[in-house]
PDB file of C-alpha atoms in Angstrom:
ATOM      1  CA  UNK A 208      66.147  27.453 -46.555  1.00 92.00           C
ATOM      2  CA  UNK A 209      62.249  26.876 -45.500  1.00 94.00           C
ATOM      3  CA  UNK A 210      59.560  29.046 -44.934  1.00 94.00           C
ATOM      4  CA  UNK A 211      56.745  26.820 -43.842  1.00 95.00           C
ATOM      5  CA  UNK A 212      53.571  27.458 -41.109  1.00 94.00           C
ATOM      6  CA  UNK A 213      51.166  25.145 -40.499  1.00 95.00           C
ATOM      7  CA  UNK A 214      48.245  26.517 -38.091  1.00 94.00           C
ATOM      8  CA  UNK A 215      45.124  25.174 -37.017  1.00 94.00           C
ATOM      9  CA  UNK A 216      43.016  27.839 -35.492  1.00 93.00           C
ATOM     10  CA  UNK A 217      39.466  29.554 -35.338  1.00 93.00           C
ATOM     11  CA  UNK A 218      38.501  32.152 -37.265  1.00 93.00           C
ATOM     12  CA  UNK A 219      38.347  35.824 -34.892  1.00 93.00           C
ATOM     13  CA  UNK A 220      36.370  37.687 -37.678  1.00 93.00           C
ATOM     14  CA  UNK A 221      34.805  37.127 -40.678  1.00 91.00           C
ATOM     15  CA  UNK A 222      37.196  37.050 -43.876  1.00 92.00           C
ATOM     16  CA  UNK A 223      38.000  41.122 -45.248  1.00 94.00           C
ATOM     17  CA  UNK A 224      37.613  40.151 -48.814  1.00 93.00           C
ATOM     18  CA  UNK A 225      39.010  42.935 -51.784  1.00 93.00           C
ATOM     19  CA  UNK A 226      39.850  43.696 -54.891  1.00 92.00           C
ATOM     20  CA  UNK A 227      43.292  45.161 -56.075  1.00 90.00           C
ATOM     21  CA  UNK A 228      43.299  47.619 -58.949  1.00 92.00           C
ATOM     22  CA  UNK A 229      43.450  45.348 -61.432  1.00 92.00           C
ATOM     23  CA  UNK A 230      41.392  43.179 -59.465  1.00 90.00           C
ATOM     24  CA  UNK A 231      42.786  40.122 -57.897  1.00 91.00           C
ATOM     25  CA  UNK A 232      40.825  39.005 -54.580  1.00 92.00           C
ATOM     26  CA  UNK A 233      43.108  39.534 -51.256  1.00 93.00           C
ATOM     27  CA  UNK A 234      41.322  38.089 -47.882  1.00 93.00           C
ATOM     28  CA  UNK A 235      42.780  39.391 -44.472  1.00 94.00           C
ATOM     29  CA  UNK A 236      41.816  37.745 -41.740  1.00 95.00           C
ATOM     30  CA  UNK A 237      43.041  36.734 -38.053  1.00 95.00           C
ATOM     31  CA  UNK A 238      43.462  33.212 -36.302  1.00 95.00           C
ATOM     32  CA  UNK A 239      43.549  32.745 -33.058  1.00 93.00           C
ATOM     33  CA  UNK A 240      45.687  29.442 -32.183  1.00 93.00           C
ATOM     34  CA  UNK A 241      45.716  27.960 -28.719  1.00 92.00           C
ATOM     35  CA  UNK A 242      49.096  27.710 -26.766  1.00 90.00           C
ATOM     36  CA  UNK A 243      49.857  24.006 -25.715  1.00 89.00           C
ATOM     37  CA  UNK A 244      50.456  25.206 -22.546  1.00 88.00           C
ATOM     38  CA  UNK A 245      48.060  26.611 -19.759  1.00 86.00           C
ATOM     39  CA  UNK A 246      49.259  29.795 -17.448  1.00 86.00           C
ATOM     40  CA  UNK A 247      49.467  30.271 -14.025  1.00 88.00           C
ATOM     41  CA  UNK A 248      45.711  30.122 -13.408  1.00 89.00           C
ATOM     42  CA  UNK A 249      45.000  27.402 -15.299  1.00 86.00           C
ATOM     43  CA  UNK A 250      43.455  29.060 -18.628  1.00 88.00           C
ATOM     44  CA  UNK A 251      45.108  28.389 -22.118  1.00 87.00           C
ATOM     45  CA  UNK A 252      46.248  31.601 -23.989  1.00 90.00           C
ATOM     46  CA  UNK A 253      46.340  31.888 -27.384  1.00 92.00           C
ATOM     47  CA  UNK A 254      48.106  33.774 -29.931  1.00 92.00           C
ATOM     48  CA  UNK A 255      46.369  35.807 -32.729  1.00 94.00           C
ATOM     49  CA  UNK A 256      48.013  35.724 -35.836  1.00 94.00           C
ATOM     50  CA  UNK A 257      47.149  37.508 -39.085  1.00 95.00           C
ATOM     51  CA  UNK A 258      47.374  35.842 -42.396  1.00 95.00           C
ATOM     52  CA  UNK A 259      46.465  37.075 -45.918  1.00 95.00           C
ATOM     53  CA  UNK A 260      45.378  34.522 -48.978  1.00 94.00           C
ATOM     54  CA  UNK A 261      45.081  35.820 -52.655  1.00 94.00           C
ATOM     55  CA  UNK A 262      43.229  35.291 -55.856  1.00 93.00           C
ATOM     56  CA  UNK A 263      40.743  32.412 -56.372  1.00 93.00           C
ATOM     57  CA  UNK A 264      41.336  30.798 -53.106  1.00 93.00           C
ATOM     58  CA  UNK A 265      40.407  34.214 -51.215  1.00 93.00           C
ATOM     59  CA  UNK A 266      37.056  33.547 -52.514  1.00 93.00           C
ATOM     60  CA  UNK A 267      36.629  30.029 -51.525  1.00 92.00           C
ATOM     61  CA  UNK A 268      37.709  31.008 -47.864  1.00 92.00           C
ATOM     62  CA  UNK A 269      35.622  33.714 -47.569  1.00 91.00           C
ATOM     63  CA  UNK A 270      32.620  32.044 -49.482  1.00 89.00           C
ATOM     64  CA  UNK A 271      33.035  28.679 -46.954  1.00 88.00           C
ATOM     65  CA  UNK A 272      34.078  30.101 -43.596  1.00 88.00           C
ATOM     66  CA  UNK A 273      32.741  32.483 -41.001  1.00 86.00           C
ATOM     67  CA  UNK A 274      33.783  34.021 -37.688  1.00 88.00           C
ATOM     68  CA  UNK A 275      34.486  31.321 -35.048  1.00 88.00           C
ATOM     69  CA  UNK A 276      35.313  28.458 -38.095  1.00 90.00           C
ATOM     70  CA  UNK A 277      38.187  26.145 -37.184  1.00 93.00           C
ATOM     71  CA  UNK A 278      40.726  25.866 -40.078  1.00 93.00           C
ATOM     72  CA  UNK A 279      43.754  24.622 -40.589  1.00 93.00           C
ATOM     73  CA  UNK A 280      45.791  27.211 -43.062  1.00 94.00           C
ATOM     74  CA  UNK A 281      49.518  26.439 -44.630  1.00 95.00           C
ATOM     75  CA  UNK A 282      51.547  28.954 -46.060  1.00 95.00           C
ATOM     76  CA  UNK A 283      54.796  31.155 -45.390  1.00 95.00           C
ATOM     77  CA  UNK A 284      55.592  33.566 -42.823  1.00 95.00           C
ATOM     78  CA  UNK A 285      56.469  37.126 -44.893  1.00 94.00           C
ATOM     79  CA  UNK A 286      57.060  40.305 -43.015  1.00 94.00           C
ATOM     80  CA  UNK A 287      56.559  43.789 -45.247  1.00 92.00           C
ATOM     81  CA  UNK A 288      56.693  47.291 -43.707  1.00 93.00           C
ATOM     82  CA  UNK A 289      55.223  50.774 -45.008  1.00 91.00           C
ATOM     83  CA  UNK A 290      55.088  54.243 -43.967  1.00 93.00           C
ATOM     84  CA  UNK A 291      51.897  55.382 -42.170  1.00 92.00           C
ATOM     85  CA  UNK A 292      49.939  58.699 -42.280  1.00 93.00           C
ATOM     86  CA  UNK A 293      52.293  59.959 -39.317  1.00 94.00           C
ATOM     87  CA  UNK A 294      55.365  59.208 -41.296  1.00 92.00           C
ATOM     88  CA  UNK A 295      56.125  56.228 -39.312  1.00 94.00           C
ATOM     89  CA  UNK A 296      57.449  52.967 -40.905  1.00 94.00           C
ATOM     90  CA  UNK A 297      55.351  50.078 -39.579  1.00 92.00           C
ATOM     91  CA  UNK A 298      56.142  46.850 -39.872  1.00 93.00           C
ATOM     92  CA  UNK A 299      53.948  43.955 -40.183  1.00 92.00           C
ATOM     93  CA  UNK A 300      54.449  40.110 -40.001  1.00 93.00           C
ATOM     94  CA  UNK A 301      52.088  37.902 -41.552  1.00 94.00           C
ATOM     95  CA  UNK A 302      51.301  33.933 -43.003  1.00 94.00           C
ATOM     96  CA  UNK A 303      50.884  34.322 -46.466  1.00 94.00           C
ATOM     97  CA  UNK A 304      48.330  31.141 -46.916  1.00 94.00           C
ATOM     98  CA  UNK A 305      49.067  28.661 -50.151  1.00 94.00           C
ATOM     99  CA  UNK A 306      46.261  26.093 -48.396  1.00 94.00           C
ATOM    100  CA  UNK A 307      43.142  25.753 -46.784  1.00 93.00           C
ATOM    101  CA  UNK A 308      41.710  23.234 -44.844  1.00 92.00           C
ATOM    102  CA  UNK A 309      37.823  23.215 -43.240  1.00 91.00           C
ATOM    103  CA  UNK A 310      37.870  21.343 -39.981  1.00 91.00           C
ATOM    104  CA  UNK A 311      34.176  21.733 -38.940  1.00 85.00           C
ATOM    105  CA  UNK A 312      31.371  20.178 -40.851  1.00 82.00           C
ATOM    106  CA  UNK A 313      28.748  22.603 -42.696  1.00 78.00           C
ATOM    107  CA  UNK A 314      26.289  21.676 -40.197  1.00 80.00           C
ATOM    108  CA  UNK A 315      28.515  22.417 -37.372  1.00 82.00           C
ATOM    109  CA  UNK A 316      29.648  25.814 -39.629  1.00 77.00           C
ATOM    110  CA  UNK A 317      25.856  26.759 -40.019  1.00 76.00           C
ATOM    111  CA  UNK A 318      24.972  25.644 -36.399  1.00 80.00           C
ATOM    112  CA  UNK A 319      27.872  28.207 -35.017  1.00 74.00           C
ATOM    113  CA  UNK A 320      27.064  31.127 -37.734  1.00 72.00           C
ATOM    114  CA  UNK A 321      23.159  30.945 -36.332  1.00 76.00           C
ATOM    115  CA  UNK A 322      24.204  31.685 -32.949  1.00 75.00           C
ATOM    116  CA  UNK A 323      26.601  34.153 -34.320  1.00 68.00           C
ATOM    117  CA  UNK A 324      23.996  36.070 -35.770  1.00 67.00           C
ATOM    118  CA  UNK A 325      25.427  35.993 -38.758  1.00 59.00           C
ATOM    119  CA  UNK A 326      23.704  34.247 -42.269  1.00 52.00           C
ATOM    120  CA  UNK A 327      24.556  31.412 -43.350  1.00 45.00           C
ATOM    121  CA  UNK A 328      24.651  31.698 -47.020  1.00 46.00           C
ATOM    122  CA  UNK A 329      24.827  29.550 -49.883  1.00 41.00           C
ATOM    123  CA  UNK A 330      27.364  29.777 -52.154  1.00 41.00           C
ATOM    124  CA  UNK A 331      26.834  30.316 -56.093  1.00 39.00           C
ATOM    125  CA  UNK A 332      27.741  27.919 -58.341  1.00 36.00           C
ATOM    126  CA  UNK A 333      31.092  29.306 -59.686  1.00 37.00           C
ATOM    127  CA  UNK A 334      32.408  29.962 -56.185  1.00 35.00           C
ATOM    128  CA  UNK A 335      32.505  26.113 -55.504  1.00 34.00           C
ATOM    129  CA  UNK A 336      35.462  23.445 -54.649  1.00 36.00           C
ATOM    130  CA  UNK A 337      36.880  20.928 -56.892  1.00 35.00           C
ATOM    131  CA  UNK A 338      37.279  22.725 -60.410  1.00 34.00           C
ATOM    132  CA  UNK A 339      34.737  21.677 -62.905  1.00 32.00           C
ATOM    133  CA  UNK A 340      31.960  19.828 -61.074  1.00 34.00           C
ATOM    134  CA  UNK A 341      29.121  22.313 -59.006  1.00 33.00           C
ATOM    135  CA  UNK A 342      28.475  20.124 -56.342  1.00 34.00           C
ATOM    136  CA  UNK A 343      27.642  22.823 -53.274  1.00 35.00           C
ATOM    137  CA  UNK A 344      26.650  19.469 -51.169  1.00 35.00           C
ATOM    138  CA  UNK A 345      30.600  19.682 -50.093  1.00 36.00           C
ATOM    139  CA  UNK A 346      31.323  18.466 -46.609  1.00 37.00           C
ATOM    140  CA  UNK A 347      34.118  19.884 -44.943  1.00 39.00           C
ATOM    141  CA  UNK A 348      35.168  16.938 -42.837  1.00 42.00           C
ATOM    142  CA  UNK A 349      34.262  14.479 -45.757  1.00 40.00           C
ATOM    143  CA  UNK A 350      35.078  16.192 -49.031  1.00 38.00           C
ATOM    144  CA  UNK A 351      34.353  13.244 -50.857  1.00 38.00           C
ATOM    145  CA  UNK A 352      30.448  13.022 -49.406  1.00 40.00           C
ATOM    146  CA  UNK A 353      28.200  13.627 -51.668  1.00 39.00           C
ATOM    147  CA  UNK A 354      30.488  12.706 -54.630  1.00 37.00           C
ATOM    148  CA  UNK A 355      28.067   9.690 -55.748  1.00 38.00           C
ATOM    149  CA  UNK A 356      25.373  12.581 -56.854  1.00 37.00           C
ATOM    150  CA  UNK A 357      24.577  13.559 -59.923  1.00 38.00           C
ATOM    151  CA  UNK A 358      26.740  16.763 -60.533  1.00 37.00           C
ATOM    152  CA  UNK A 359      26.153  19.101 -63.673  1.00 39.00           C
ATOM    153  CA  UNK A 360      29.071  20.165 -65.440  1.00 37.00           C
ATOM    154  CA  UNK A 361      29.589  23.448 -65.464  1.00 37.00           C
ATOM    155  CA  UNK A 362      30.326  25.448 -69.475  1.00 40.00           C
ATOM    156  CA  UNK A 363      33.276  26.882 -68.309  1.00 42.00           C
ATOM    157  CA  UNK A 364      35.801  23.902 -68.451  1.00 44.00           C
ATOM    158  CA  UNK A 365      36.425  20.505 -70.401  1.00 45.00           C
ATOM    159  CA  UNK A 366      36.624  17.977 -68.253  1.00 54.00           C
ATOM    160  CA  UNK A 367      35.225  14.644 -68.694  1.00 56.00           C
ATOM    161  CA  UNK A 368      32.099  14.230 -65.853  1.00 59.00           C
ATOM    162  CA  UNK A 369      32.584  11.770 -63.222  1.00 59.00           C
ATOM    163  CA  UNK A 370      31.898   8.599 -64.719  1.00 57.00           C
ATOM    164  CA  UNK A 371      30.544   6.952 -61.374  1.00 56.00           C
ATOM    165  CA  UNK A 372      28.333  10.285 -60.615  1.00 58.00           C
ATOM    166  CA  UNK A 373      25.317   8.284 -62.943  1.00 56.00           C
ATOM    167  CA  UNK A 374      25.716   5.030 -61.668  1.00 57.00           C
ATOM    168  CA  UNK A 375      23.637   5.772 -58.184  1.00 59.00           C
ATOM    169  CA  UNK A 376      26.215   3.405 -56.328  1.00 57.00           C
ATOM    170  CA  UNK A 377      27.647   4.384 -53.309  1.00 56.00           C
ATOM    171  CA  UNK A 378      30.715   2.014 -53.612  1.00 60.00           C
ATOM    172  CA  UNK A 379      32.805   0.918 -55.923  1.00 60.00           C
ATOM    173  CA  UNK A 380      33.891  -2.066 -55.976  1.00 62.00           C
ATOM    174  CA  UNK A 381      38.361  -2.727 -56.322  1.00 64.00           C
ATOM    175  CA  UNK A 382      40.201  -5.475 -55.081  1.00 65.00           C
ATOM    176  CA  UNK A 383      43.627  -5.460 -53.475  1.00 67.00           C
ATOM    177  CA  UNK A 384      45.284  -6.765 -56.471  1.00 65.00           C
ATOM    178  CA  UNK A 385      43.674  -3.952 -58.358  1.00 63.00           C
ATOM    179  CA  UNK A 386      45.672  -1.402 -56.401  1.00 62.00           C
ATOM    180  CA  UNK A 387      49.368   0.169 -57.045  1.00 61.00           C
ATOM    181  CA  UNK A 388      50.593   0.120 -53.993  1.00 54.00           C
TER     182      UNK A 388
END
């Protein structure tokens, strides 16, 4: 059996980020993902679709995007019910996200968060991308920009530092016959 989704969407709201009890991160949030189709007077529709993303990567979302940011999210489709305050049993379908994907460039993502009204803030250091490395110059288009800069290894892991972050090149020279494929 599969249980895949793949959406690419925008953002309607800025990420509701909390804490469980024994506090794991949980992010709600809606996307709203544009039919293929248009209707009868020529507009596209789109369908708004809520999706939920846990732990670690609940913090990254919410950290990196913003109402209005186009994303691409994988995950599962899970549908839960409970009983309300009325005694009613509601039922809710939902993407439970595994992935993440930024599809707008930080400029673009500060650009649209200006005229938003909404800050555009900086993210500390241990709320970053790509485990042990801070490197808060990440591009969300190009991940790998930036990646020729000296980065400062962060205390809380041991991983060897990128070995071509020193070097100041921006290319790195491999043949064809250097490659495994």
């Amino acid at each position: 059996m599969i249980n895949r989704v793949v959406l690419i969407g925008r953002l309607t709201r800025d990420v509701e980020l909390r804490y469980t009890q024994s506090g794991t991160a949980v992010g709600t949030f809606s996307l709203a993902v544009n039919r293929q189709f248009t209707n009868q007077s020529g507009e596209r529709e789109a369908d708004f679709i809520n999706a939920v993303i846990w732990r670690k990567a609940a913090e990254n979302f919410t950290n990196f995007t913003g109402k209005g940011a186009l994303v691409a999210v994988e995950g599962r489709l899970q549908t839960r019910n409970y009983e309300n305050n009325q005694g009613q049993r509601v039922y809710v379908t939902e993407v439970v996200v595994d992935n993440f994907s930024l599809l707008e460039s930080r400029a673009e993502s500060d650009k649209r968060r200006a005229q938003n009204g909404t800050s555009a803030t900086t993210p500390s250091n241990d709320n970053h991308f790509g485990g042990s490395e801070s490197n808060n110059n990440f591009n969300a288009v190009d991940p790998f920009a930036g990646a020729n800069q000296n980065t400062q290894k962060s205390t809380a892991t041991s991983e060897a530092p990128n070995p071509f972050a020193a070097s100041g090149k921006t290319e790195i020279d491999i043949s064809d016959d250097d490659l495994p494929f």
